[in-house]
mmCIF file of C-alpha atoms in Angstrom:
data_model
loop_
_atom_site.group_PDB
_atom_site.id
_atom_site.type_symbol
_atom_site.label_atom_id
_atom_site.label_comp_id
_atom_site.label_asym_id
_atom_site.label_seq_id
_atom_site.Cartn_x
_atom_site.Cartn_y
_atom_site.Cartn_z
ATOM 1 C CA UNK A 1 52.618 18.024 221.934
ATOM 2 C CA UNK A 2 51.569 18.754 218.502
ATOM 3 C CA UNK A 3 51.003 16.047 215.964
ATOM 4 C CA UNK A 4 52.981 16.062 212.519
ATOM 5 C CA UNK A 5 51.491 17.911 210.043
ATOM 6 C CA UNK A 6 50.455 15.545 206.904
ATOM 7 C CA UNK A 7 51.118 16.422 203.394
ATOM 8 C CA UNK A 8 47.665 15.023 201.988
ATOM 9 C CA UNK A 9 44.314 15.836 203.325
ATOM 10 C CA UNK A 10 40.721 14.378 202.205
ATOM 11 C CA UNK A 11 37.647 16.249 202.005
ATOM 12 C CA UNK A 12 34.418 16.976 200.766
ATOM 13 C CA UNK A 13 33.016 19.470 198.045
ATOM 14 C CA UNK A 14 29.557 20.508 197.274
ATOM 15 C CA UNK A 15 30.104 20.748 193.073
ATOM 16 C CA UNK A 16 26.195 21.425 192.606
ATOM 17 C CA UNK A 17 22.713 22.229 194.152
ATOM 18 C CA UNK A 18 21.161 19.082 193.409
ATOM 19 C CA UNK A 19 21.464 16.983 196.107
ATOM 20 C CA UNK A 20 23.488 14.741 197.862
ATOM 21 C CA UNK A 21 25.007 13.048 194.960
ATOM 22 C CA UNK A 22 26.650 16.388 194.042
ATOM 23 C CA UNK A 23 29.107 15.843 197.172
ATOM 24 C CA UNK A 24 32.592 14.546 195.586
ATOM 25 C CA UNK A 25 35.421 12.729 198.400
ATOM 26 C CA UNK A 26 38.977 14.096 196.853
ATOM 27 C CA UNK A 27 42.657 13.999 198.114
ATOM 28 C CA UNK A 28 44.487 17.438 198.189
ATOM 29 C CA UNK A 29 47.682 18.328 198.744
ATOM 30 C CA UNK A 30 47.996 20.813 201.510
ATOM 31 C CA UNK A 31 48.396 24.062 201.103
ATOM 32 C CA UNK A 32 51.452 26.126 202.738
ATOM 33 C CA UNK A 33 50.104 27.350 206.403
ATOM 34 C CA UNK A 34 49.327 31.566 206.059
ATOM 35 C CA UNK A 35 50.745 33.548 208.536
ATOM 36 C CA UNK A 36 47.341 34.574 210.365
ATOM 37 C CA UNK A 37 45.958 30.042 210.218
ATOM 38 C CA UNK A 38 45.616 27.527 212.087
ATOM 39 C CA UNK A 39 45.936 23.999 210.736
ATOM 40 C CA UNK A 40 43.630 21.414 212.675
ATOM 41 C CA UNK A 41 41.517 18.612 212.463
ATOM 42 C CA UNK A 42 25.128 21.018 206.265
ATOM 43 C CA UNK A 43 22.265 19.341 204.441
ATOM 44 C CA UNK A 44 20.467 22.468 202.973
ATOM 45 C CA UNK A 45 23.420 23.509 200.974
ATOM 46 C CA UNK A 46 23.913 20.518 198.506
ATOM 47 C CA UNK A 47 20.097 21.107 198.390
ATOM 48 C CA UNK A 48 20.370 24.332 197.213
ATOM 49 C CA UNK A 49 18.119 25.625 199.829
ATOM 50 C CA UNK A 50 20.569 27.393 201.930
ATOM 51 C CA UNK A 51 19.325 31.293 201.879
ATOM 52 C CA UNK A 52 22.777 32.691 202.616
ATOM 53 C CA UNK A 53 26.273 33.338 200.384
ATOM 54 C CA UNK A 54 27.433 30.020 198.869
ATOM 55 C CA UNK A 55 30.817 29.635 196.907
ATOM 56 C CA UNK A 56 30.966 27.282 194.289
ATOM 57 C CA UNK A 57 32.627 23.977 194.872
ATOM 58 C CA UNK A 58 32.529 24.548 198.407
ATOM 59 C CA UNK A 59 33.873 22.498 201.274
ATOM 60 C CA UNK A 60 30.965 21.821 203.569
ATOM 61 C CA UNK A 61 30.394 21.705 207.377
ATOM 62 C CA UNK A 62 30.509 24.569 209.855
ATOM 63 C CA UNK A 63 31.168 22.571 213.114
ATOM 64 C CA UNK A 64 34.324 20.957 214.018
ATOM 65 C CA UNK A 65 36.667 20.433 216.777
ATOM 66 C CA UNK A 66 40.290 18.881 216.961
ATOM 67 C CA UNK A 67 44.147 19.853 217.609
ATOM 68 C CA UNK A 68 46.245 22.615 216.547
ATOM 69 C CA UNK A 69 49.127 20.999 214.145
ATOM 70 C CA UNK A 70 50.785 24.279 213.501
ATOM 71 C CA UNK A 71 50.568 27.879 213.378
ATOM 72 C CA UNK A 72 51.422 30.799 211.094
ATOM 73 C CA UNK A 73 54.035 33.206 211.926
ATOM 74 C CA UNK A 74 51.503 35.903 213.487
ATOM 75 C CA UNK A 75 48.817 33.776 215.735
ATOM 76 C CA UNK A 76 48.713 34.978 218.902
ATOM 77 C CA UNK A 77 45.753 33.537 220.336
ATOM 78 C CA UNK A 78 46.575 29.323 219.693
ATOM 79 C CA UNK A 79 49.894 27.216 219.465
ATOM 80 C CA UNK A 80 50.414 23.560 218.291
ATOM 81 C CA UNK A 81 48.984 21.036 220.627
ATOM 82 C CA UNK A 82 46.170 23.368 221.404
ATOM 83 C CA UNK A 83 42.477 22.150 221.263
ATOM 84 C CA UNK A 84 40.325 24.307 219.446
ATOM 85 C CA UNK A 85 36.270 24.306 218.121
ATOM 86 C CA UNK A 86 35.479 26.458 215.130
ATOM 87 C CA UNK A 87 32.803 29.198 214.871
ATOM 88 C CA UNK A 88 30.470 29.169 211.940
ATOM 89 C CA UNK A 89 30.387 33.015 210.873
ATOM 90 C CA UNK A 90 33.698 33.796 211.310
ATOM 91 C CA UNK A 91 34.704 37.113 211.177
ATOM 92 C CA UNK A 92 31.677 37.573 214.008
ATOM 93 C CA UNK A 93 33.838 38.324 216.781
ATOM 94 C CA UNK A 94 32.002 40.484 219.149
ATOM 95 C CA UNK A 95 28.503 42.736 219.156
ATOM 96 C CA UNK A 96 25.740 43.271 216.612
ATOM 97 C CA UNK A 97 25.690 41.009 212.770
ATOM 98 C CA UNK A 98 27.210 43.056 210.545
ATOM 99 C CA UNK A 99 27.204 42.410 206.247
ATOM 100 C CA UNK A 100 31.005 41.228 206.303
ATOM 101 C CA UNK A 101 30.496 39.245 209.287
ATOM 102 C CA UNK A 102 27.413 37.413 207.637
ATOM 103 C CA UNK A 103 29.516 36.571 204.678
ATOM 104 C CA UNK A 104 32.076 34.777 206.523
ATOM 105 C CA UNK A 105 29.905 31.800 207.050
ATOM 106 C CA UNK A 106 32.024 28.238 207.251
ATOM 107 C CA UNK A 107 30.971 25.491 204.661
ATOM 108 C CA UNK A 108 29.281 28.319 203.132
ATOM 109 C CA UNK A 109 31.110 31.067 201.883
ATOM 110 C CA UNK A 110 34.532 30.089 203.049
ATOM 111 C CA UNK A 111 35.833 26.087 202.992
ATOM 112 C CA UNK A 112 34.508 24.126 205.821
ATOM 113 C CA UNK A 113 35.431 21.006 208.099
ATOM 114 C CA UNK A 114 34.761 18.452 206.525
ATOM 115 C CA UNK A 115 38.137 17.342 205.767
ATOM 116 C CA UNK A 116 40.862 15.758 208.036
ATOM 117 C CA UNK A 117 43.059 18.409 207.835
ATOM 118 C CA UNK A 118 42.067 22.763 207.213
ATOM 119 C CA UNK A 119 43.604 26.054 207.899
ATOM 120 C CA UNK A 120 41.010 28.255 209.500
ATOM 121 C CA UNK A 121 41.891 31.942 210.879
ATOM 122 C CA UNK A 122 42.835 31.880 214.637
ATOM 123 C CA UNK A 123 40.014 34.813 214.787
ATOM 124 C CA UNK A 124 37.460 31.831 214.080
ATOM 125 C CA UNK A 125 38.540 29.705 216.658
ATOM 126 C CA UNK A 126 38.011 29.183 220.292
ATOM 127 C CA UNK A 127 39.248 27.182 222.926
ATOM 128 C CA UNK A 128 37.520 24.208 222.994
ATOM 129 C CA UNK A 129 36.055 23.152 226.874
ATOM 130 C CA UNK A 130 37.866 21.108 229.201
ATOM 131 C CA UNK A 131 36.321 17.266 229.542
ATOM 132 C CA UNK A 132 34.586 17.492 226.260
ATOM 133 C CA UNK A 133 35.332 14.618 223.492
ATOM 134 C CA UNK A 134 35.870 16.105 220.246
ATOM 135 C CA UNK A 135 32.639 14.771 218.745
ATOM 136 C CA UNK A 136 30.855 16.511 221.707
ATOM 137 C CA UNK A 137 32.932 19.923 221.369
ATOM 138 C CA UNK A 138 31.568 19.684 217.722
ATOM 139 C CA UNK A 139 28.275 20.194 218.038
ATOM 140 C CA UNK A 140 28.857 23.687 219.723
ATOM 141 C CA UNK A 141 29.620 25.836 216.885
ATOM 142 C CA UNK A 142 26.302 25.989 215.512
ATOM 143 C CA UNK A 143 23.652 24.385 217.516
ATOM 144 C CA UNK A 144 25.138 25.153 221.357
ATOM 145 C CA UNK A 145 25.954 28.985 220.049
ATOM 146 C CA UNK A 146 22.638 29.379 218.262
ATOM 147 C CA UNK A 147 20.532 27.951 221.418
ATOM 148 C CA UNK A 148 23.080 30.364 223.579
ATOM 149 C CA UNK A 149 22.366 33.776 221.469
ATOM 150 C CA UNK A 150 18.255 32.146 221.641
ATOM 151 C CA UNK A 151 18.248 32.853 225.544
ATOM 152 C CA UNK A 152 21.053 35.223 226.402
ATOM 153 C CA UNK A 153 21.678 37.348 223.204
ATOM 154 C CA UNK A 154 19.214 40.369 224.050
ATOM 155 C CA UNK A 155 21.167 41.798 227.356
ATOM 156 C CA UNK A 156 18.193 43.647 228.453
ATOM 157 C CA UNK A 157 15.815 40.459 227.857
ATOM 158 C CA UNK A 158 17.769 37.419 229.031
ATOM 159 C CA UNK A 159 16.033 33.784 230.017
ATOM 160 C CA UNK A 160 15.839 34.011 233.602
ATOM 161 C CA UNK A 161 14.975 31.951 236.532
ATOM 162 C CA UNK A 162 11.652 30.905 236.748
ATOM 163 C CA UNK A 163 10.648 32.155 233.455
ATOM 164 C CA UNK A 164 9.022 29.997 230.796
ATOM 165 C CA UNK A 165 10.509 28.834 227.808
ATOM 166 C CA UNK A 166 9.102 26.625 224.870
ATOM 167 C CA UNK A 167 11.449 24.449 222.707
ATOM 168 C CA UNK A 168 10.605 22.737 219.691
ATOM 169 C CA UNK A 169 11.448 18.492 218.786
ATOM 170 C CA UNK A 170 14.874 16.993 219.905
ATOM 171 C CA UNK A 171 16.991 18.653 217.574
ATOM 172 C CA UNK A 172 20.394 20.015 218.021
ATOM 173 C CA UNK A 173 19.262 24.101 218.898
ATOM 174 C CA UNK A 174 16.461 22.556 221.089
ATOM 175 C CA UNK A 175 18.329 20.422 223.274
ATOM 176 C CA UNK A 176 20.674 22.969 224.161
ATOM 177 C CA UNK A 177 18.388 25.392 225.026
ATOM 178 C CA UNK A 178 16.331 22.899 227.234
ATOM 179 C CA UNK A 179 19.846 22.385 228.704
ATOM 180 C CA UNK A 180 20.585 25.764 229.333
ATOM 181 C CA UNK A 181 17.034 26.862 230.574
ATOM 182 C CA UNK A 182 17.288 24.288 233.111
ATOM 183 C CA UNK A 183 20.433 25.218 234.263
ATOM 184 C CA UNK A 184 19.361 29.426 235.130
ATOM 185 C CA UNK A 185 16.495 27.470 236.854
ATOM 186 C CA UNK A 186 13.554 28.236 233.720
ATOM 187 C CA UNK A 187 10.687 26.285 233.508
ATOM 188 C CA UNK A 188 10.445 24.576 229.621
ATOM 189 C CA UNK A 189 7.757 23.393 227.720
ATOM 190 C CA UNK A 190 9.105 20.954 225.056
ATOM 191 C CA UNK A 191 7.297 19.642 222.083
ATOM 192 C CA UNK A 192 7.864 16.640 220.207
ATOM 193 C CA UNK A 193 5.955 14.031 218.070
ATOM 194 C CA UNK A 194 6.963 10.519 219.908
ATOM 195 C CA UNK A 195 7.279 8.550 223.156
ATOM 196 C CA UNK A 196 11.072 7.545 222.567
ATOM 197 C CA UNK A 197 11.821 11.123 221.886
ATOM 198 C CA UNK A 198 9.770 12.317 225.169
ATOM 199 C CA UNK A 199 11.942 10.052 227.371
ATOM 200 C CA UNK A 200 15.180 12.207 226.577
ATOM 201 C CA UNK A 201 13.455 15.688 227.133
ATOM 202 C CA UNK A 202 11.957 14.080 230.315
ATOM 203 C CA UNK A 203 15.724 13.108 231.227
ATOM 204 C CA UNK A 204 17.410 16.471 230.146
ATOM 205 C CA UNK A 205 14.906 17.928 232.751
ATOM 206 C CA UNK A 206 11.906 19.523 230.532
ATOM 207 C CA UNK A 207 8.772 20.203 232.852
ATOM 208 C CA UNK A 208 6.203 19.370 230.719
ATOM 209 C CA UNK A 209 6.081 17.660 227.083
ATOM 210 C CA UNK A 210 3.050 18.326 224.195
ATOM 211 C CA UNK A 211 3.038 15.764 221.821
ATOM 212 C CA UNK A 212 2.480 18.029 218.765
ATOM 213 C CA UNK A 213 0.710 15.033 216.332
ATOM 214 C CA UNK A 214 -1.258 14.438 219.059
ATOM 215 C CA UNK A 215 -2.039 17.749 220.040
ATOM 216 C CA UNK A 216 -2.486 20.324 216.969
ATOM 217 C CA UNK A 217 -3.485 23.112 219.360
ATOM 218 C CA UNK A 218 -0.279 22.695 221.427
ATOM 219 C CA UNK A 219 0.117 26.727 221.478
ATOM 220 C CA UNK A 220 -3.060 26.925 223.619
ATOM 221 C CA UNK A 221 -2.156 23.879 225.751
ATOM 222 C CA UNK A 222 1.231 25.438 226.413
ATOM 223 C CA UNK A 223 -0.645 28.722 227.548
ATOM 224 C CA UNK A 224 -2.477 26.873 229.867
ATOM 225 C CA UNK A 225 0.320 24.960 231.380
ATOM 226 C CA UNK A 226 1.412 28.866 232.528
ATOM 227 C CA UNK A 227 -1.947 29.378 234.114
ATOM 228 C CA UNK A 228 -3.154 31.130 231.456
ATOM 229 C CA UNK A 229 -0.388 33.898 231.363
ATOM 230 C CA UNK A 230 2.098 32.571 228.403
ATOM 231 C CA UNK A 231 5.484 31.740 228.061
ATOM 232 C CA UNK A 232 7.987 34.140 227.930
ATOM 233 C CA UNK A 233 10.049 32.658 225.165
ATOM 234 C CA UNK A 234 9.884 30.204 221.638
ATOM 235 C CA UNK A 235 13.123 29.104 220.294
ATOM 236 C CA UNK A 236 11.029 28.649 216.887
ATOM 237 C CA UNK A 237 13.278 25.996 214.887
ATOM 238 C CA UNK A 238 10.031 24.886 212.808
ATOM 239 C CA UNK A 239 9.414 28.268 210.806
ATOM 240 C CA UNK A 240 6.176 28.883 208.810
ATOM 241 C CA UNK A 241 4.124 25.928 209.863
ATOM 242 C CA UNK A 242 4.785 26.466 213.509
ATOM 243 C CA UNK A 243 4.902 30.007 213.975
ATOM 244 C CA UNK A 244 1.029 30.630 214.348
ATOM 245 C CA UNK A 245 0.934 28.247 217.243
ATOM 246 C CA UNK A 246 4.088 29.611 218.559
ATOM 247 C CA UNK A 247 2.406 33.240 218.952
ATOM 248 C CA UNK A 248 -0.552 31.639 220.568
ATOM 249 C CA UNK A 249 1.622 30.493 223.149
ATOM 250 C CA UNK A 250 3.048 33.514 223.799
ATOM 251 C CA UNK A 251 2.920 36.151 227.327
ATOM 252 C CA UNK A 252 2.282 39.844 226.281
ATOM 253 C CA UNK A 253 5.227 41.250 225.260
ATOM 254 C CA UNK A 254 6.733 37.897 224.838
ATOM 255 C CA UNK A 255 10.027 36.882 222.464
ATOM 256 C CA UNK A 256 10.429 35.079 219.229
ATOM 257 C CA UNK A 257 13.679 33.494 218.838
ATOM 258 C CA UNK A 258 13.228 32.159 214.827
ATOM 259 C CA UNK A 259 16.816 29.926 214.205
ATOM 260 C CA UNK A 260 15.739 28.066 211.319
ATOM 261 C CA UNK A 261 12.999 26.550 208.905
ATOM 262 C CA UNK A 262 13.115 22.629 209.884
ATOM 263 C CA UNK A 263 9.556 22.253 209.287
ATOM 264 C CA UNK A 264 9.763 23.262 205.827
ATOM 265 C CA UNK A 265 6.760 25.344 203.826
ATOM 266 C CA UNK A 266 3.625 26.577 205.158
ATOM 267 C CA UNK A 267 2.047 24.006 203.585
ATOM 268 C CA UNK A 268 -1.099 26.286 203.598
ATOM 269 C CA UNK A 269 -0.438 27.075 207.019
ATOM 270 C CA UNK A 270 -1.359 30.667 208.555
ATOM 271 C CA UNK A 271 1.662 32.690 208.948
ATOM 272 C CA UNK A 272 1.746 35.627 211.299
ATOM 273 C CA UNK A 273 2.379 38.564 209.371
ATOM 274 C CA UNK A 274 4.516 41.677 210.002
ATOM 275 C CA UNK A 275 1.257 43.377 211.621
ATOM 276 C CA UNK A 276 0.919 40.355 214.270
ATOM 277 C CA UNK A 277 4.046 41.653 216.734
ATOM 278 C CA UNK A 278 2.189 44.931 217.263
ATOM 279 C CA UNK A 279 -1.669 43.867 217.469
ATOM 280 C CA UNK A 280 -0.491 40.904 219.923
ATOM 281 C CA UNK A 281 2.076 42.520 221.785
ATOM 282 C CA UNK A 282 5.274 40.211 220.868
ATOM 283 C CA UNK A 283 9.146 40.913 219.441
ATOM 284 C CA UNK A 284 10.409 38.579 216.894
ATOM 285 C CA UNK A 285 14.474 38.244 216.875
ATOM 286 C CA UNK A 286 15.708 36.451 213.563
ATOM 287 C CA UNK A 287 18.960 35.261 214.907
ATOM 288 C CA UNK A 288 22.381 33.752 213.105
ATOM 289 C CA UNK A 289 24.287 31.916 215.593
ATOM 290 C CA UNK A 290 26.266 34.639 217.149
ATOM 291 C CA UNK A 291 29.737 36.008 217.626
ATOM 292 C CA UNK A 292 32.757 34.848 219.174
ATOM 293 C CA UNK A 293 32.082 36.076 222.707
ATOM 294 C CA UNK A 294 29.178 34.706 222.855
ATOM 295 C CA UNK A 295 31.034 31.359 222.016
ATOM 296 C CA UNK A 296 33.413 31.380 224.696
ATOM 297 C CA UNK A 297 30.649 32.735 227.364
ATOM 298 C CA UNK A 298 28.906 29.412 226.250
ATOM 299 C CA UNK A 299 32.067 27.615 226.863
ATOM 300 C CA UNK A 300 32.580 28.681 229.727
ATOM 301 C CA UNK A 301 29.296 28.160 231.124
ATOM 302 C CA UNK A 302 29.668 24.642 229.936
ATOM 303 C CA UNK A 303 32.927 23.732 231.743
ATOM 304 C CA UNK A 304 31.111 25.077 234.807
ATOM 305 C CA UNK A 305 28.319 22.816 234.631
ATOM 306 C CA UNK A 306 29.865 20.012 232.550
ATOM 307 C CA UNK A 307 27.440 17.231 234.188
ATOM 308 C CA UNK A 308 24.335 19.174 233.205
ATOM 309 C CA UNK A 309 25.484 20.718 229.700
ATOM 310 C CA UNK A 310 27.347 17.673 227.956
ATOM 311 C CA UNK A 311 26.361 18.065 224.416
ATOM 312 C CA UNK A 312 23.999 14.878 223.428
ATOM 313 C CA UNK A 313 25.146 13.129 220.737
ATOM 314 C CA UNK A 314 23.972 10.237 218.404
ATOM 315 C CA UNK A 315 24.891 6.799 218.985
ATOM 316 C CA UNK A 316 26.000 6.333 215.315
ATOM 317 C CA UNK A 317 29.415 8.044 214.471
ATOM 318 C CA UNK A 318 30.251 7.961 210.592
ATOM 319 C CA UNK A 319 33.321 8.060 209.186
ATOM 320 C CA UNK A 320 35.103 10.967 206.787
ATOM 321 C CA UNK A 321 33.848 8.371 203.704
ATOM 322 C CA UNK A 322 31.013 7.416 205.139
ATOM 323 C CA UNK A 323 29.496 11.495 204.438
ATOM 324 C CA UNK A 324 27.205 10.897 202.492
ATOM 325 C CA UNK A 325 25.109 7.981 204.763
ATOM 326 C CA UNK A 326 25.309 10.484 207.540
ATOM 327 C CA UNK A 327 23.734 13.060 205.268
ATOM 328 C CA UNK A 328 20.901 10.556 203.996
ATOM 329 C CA UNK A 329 20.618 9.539 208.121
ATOM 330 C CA UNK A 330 20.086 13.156 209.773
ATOM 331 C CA UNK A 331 17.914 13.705 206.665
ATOM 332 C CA UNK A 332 15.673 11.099 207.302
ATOM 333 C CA UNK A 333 15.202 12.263 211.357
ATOM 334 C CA UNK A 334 16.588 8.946 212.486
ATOM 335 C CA UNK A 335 18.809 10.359 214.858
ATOM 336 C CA UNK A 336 18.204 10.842 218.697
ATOM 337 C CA UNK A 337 21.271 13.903 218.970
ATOM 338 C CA UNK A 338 23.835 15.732 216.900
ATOM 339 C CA UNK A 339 25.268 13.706 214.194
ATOM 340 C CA UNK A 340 28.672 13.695 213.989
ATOM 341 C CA UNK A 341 31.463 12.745 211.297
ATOM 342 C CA UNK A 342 35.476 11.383 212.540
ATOM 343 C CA UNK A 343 37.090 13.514 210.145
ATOM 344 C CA UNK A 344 40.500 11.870 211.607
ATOM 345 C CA UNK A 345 42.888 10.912 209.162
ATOM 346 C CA UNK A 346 42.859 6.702 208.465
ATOM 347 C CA UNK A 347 45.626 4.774 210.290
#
């Protein structure tokens, strides 16, 4: 049974690039439903380091997961009551990145979740997965369906059983795609820089951890741990000051998955150039979450194996009004998991 729909909803907007003080808490009315919406309940972009469109005043946050309140006169796909997860880019419905799909990004260039109440197209929804929470559903639409389009996006070339596959640190992209290595039955070699941190790939099933402060040369090390032969995948979250020892970890004819820049500059780091993936035998796939299908093939796949894919999630929740601490937390690397915000309405 659907809730009632409220008349007031609070959210977020990012009103500068500076940092996180440019991130303003208002109350809105809410706007009349359109006909094709559903109404239901990032750090880089108040930054102003997100490489991608940006609309000014934006409402932030791509992920989100919560109830269908109502519907417009022609959805098809949901009806009130319904529980739902959002996709980031999302006009991405199916196949190959295209430009207009790449400018639908949510909290980017259209309004985001963070808000306790938002029409979103029914295009950009999916179903969210049986015996999920909401925070846990959450943390799908950009992490789960990145680490998902990491492994199984090239048809031809998908993580299979037995294979090796590197991950990088505990964050979000990472964890899933230990996850879903482990559940096609691929070997994975995480890295990571403490013994806390360790103890949760160890638990989620990784075969062998490199602690990379420790262990500076952790491409070779990983090469050895395959007998000499490489691994057959890096889901390279790092960028620049990772990628050299990423290659050196590599199998001939081995794949690149880059998702994102975490480890900021080079630093003076060597970066493989556009030469390297020809004189060392490698592809390199750039990769932007991925489409709708892909989405609810992931889901899928997670109600399936719901005991070894639940999403892990911090211990800390914040609150809608409480943004800005959760911003400063992830920031800061203090969390072990996704960090997620209760965008539900106060009592």
């Amino acid at each position: 049974m659907a809730e009632a729909i409220p008349k007031t909803t609070k959210q977020w907007n990012v009103t500068s690039y500076t940092g996180f003080d440019a991130l303003k808490l208002t109350e809105e009315a809410i706007s009349e439903i359109a006909d094709g919406q559903v109404l239901f309940r990032d750090i880089i972009i108040p930054l102003g380091k997100y490489p991608f469109a940006l609309r000014a005043n934006i409402i932030p946050g791509s992920d989100g997961a919560g109830t269908v309140l109502a519907v417009g006169k022609h959805v098809t796909r949901f009806q009130p009551g319904d529980k739902v997860v959002t996709i980031l880019n999302q006009r991405h419905l199916a196949g190959s990145i295209d430009a207009q799909a790449a400018d639908s990004g949510l909290g980017g260039s259209i309004n985001g979740t963070l808000r306790s109440v938002g029409a979103f197209d029914e295009q950009g929804l999916v179903k969210m997965p049986e015996n999920l929470s909401f925070f846990e559903a959450a943390t799908l639409s950009c992490a789960g369906l990145t680490a998902w389009n990491a492994l199984f996006g090239l048809s031809a070339r998908q993580l299979m059983a037995g294979q090796w596959l590197l991950t990088q640190g505990t964050g979000g992209v990472s964890l899933f795609a230990l996850q879903f290595a482990k559940v096609v039955g691929a070997r994975v070699i995480a890295t990571t820089s403490s013994e806390e941190k360790a103890k949760l790939l160890k638990k989620l099933g990784a075969d062998h951890i490199i602690n990379y402060c420790e262990t500076p040369n952790w491409g070779e090390v990983a090469k050895e741990i395959t007998g000499g032969v490489g691994v057959d995948l890096v889901v390279e979250v790092a960028g620049a000051a990772t990628m050299k020892q990423s290659v050196t970890s590599l199998k001939l004819d081995g794949i690149i998955s880059v998702v994102g820049f975490v480890g900021g500059e080079a630093n003076g780091a060597e970066v493989p150039n556009l030469l390297d993936p020809w004189l060392k035998h490698y592809t390199v796939r750039g990769i932007s979450v991925g489409s709708r299908q892909q989405m609810e093939a992931m889901c899928l796949a997670i109600e399936g194996n719901i005991k070894r894919l639940r999403p892990i999630i911090d211990s800390r929740i914040f609150k809608l009004d409480e943004l800005k601490e959760a911003y400063e937390y992830l920031h800061a690397g203090r969390n072990l998991g996704k960090v997620c915000i209760d965008t539900a309405p106060s009592k």
